[in-house]
mmCIF file of C-alpha atoms in Angstrom:
data_model
loop_
_atom_site.group_PDB
_atom_site.id
_atom_site.type_symbol
_atom_site.label_atom_id
_atom_site.label_comp_id
_atom_site.label_asym_id
_atom_site.label_seq_id
_atom_site.Cartn_x
_atom_site.Cartn_y
_atom_site.Cartn_z
ATOM 1 C CA MET A 1 -15.282 -53.262 -17.979
ATOM 2 C CA ALA A 2 -16.143 -49.927 -15.828
ATOM 3 C CA PRO A 3 -14.420 -50.661 -13.174
ATOM 4 C CA LYS A 4 -14.778 -50.775 -8.923
ATOM 5 C CA LYS A 5 -16.683 -48.604 -7.316
ATOM 6 C CA LYS A 6 -14.542 -48.321 -4.221
ATOM 7 C CA GLY A 7 -15.943 -50.117 -0.729
ATOM 8 C CA SER A 8 -18.570 -52.027 -3.090
ATOM 9 C CA ALA A 9 -17.940 -54.972 -1.101
ATOM 10 C CA LYS A 10 -20.609 -55.627 0.707
ATOM 11 C CA ALA A 11 -20.348 -58.014 4.495
ATOM 12 C CA ALA A 12 -21.845 -61.265 4.557
ATOM 13 C CA PRO A 13 -25.662 -60.840 6.582
ATOM 14 C CA THR A 14 -25.784 -62.548 9.801
ATOM 15 C CA GLY A 15 -29.354 -62.493 10.605
ATOM 16 C CA PRO A 16 -32.508 -60.687 9.248
ATOM 17 C CA ILE A 17 -31.931 -57.322 8.641
ATOM 18 C CA THR A 18 -34.078 -54.658 7.144
ATOM 19 C CA ASP A 19 -32.479 -51.402 5.880
ATOM 20 C CA LYS A 20 -35.135 -50.031 8.291
ATOM 21 C CA THR A 21 -36.126 -49.810 11.821
ATOM 22 C CA PRO A 22 -39.227 -52.382 11.776
ATOM 23 C CA SER A 23 -42.365 -49.853 12.629
ATOM 24 C CA THR A 24 -45.812 -51.593 14.206
ATOM 25 C CA ASP A 25 -48.449 -49.896 14.791
ATOM 26 C CA HIS A 26 -49.297 -48.392 18.641
ATOM 27 C CA LYS A 27 -52.790 -50.050 18.749
ATOM 28 C CA ASP A 28 -51.872 -53.485 18.270
ATOM 29 C CA ILE A 29 -49.598 -53.041 21.590
ATOM 30 C CA GLN A 30 -50.214 -53.259 25.271
ATOM 31 C CA TRP A 31 -47.873 -50.661 26.904
ATOM 32 C CA PRO A 32 -46.667 -51.718 30.113
ATOM 33 C CA ALA A 33 -48.119 -48.503 33.278
ATOM 34 C CA ILE A 34 -45.269 -46.689 34.499
ATOM 35 C CA SER A 35 -46.178 -44.355 37.899
ATOM 36 C CA HIS A 36 -45.993 -41.562 38.697
ATOM 37 C CA LYS A 37 -42.729 -41.101 41.151
ATOM 38 C CA ASP A 38 -40.499 -38.961 43.366
ATOM 39 C CA TYR A 39 -37.204 -39.619 41.661
ATOM 40 C CA LEU A 40 -35.462 -39.648 38.712
ATOM 41 C CA GLU A 41 -32.910 -42.780 39.168
ATOM 42 C CA ASN A 42 -33.468 -46.405 38.713
ATOM 43 C CA PHE A 43 -36.893 -45.214 37.071
ATOM 44 C CA LEU A 44 -39.120 -47.941 36.686
ATOM 45 C CA ASP A 45 -39.715 -50.557 39.506
ATOM 46 C CA PRO A 46 -38.693 -53.820 39.284
ATOM 47 C CA LEU A 47 -42.182 -54.560 38.110
ATOM 48 C CA GLU A 48 -41.866 -52.089 35.418
ATOM 49 C CA CYS A 49 -39.032 -53.039 33.877
ATOM 50 C CA LYS A 50 -40.176 -57.128 34.691
ATOM 51 C CA ASN A 51 -43.232 -55.924 32.214
ATOM 52 C CA PHE A 52 -40.955 -53.933 29.960
ATOM 53 C CA ALA A 53 -39.090 -56.989 29.092
ATOM 54 C CA ALA A 54 -41.777 -58.924 28.376
ATOM 55 C CA LEU A 55 -43.422 -56.600 25.945
ATOM 56 C CA LEU A 56 -40.093 -56.907 24.050
ATOM 57 C CA ASP A 57 -40.483 -60.485 24.184
ATOM 58 C CA ASN A 58 -43.819 -60.286 22.056
ATOM 59 C CA LEU A 59 -42.774 -57.410 19.009
ATOM 60 C CA PRO A 60 -40.976 -58.483 15.987
ATOM 61 C CA LEU A 61 -37.800 -56.617 16.615
ATOM 62 C CA THR A 62 -34.962 -57.016 14.184
ATOM 63 C CA VAL A 63 -31.196 -57.475 13.778
ATOM 64 C CA THR A 64 -29.184 -53.682 13.850
ATOM 65 C CA PRO A 65 -28.009 -53.322 10.008
ATOM 66 C CA ALA A 66 -24.276 -54.060 9.468
ATOM 67 C CA ALA A 67 -22.439 -50.450 10.646
ATOM 68 C CA LYS A 68 -21.604 -48.531 6.887
ATOM 69 C CA LYS A 69 -18.607 -46.981 6.643
ATOM 70 C CA GLY A 70 -18.198 -44.089 9.064
ATOM 71 C CA GLU A 71 -20.879 -45.227 11.227
ATOM 72 C CA ALA A 72 -21.045 -46.423 14.905
ATOM 73 C CA ASP A 73 -21.256 -50.412 15.429
ATOM 74 C CA ARG A 74 -24.935 -51.238 17.013
ATOM 75 C CA VAL A 75 -25.166 -54.761 17.916
ATOM 76 C CA ASN A 76 -28.846 -54.601 19.645
ATOM 77 C CA ASP A 77 -32.871 -55.973 18.360
ATOM 78 C CA ARG A 78 -34.694 -53.128 17.652
ATOM 79 C CA ILE A 79 -38.029 -51.379 16.999
ATOM 80 C CA SER A 80 -39.518 -48.026 16.142
ATOM 81 C CA ILE A 81 -43.604 -47.379 17.281
ATOM 82 C CA GLN A 82 -45.662 -44.939 16.734
ATOM 83 C CA ALA A 83 -47.317 -44.387 19.712
ATOM 84 C CA THR A 84 -48.653 -41.186 20.881
ATOM 85 C CA GLU A 85 -50.222 -41.512 23.588
ATOM 86 C CA PHE A 86 -47.700 -44.013 25.409
ATOM 87 C CA ALA A 87 -45.463 -40.404 24.935
ATOM 88 C CA LYS A 88 -47.407 -38.458 26.797
ATOM 89 C CA GLU A 89 -47.753 -40.868 29.257
ATOM 90 C CA LEU A 90 -43.996 -41.040 29.455
ATOM 91 C CA TRP A 91 -43.963 -37.412 29.968
ATOM 92 C CA ALA A 92 -46.420 -37.137 32.764
ATOM 93 C CA ALA A 93 -43.901 -39.179 34.637
ATOM 94 C CA LEU A 94 -41.038 -37.749 33.649
ATOM 95 C CA GLU A 95 -41.584 -33.871 32.974
ATOM 96 C CA PRO A 96 -42.037 -33.090 37.115
ATOM 97 C CA HIS A 97 -37.819 -34.414 36.700
ATOM 98 C CA VAL A 98 -36.963 -32.593 33.287
ATOM 99 C CA SER A 99 -38.760 -29.423 32.742
ATOM 100 C CA SER A 100 -36.573 -26.890 34.689
ATOM 101 C CA ILE A 101 -33.650 -28.554 32.835
ATOM 102 C CA ALA A 102 -32.344 -25.454 31.356
ATOM 103 C CA SER A 103 -32.637 -25.245 27.969
ATOM 104 C CA PHE A 104 -28.825 -25.399 25.446
ATOM 105 C CA GLN A 105 -30.839 -23.438 23.284
ATOM 106 C CA THR A 106 -29.718 -20.338 24.134
ATOM 107 C CA HIS A 107 -29.870 -18.275 21.392
ATOM 108 C CA LEU A 108 -33.764 -18.288 22.036
ATOM 109 C CA LYS A 109 -35.750 -15.186 23.042
ATOM 110 C CA PRO A 110 -36.925 -16.994 25.440
ATOM 111 C CA PRO A 111 -34.975 -20.266 25.672
ATOM 112 C CA ALA A 112 -37.579 -23.078 24.624
ATOM 113 C CA LYS A 113 -38.342 -25.711 27.328
ATOM 114 C CA PRO A 114 -39.190 -29.020 27.236
ATOM 115 C CA HIS A 115 -42.554 -30.038 26.583
ATOM 116 C CA SER A 116 -43.325 -33.413 25.587
ATOM 117 C CA LEU A 117 -41.616 -36.764 24.022
ATOM 118 C CA ASN A 118 -41.484 -37.374 20.114
ATOM 119 C CA PRO A 119 -44.564 -40.216 19.830
ATOM 120 C CA ASN A 120 -41.321 -42.569 17.546
ATOM 121 C CA ILE A 121 -40.805 -44.731 20.322
ATOM 122 C CA ARG A 122 -37.426 -47.076 19.534
ATOM 123 C CA LEU A 123 -37.283 -49.940 21.919
ATOM 124 C CA TYR A 124 -33.847 -51.518 22.279
ATOM 125 C CA ARG A 125 -32.510 -54.797 22.936
ATOM 126 C CA TYR A 126 -29.161 -55.881 24.498
ATOM 127 C CA SER A 127 -28.033 -59.316 25.158
ATOM 128 C CA PRO A 128 -25.530 -60.341 27.903
ATOM 129 C CA GLY A 129 -22.197 -59.023 26.874
ATOM 130 C CA GLN A 130 -23.566 -56.679 24.135
ATOM 131 C CA PRO A 131 -22.463 -53.335 25.765
ATOM 132 C CA ILE A 132 -23.921 -50.000 25.937
ATOM 133 C CA THR A 133 -21.595 -46.732 24.615
ATOM 134 C CA SER A 134 -22.562 -43.663 24.842
ATOM 135 C CA ASP A 135 -22.810 -44.012 21.178
ATOM 136 C CA LYS A 136 -25.809 -45.764 21.111
ATOM 137 C CA VAL A 137 -27.991 -44.240 23.179
ATOM 138 C CA GLU A 138 -28.631 -40.827 20.844
ATOM 139 C CA LYS A 139 -32.169 -40.086 23.586
ATOM 140 C CA LEU A 140 -33.769 -41.094 25.552
ATOM 141 C CA THR A 141 -34.022 -44.601 25.770
ATOM 142 C CA ILE A 142 -35.610 -47.696 28.240
ATOM 143 C CA ILE A 143 -33.294 -50.297 27.872
ATOM 144 C CA VAL A 144 -34.587 -53.320 29.819
ATOM 145 C CA ILE A 145 -31.565 -55.942 29.555
#
């Protein structure tokens, strides 16, 4: 009989768990409009928040898989969507506020400047009482609660 591998016990699934964040074709999604603002705080106005919440209600989000050894425990529903045009629209609204932020890549000459957003849009839904901590928000994320 072969020896048991360390850490081979699997946790029981608690919901529809998959190995990857599901990806959806962006052509099927009606993205809420985002107006250009003179401020970043509370970037989405109440109507935009309501529209994003409605969008989340109609997307096939999946439960985050159970954390593996050494990974942070995340509890949310999520989806990844390739949406080049929406990324451009979102960047157009954000660019006036972030284009002058100094780059952390000071070794580059000239230093890198922000120029666009990744079209891999990830949406996360947190239920009431689920904590949102810095280890969960690794990239620019629109969080609608």
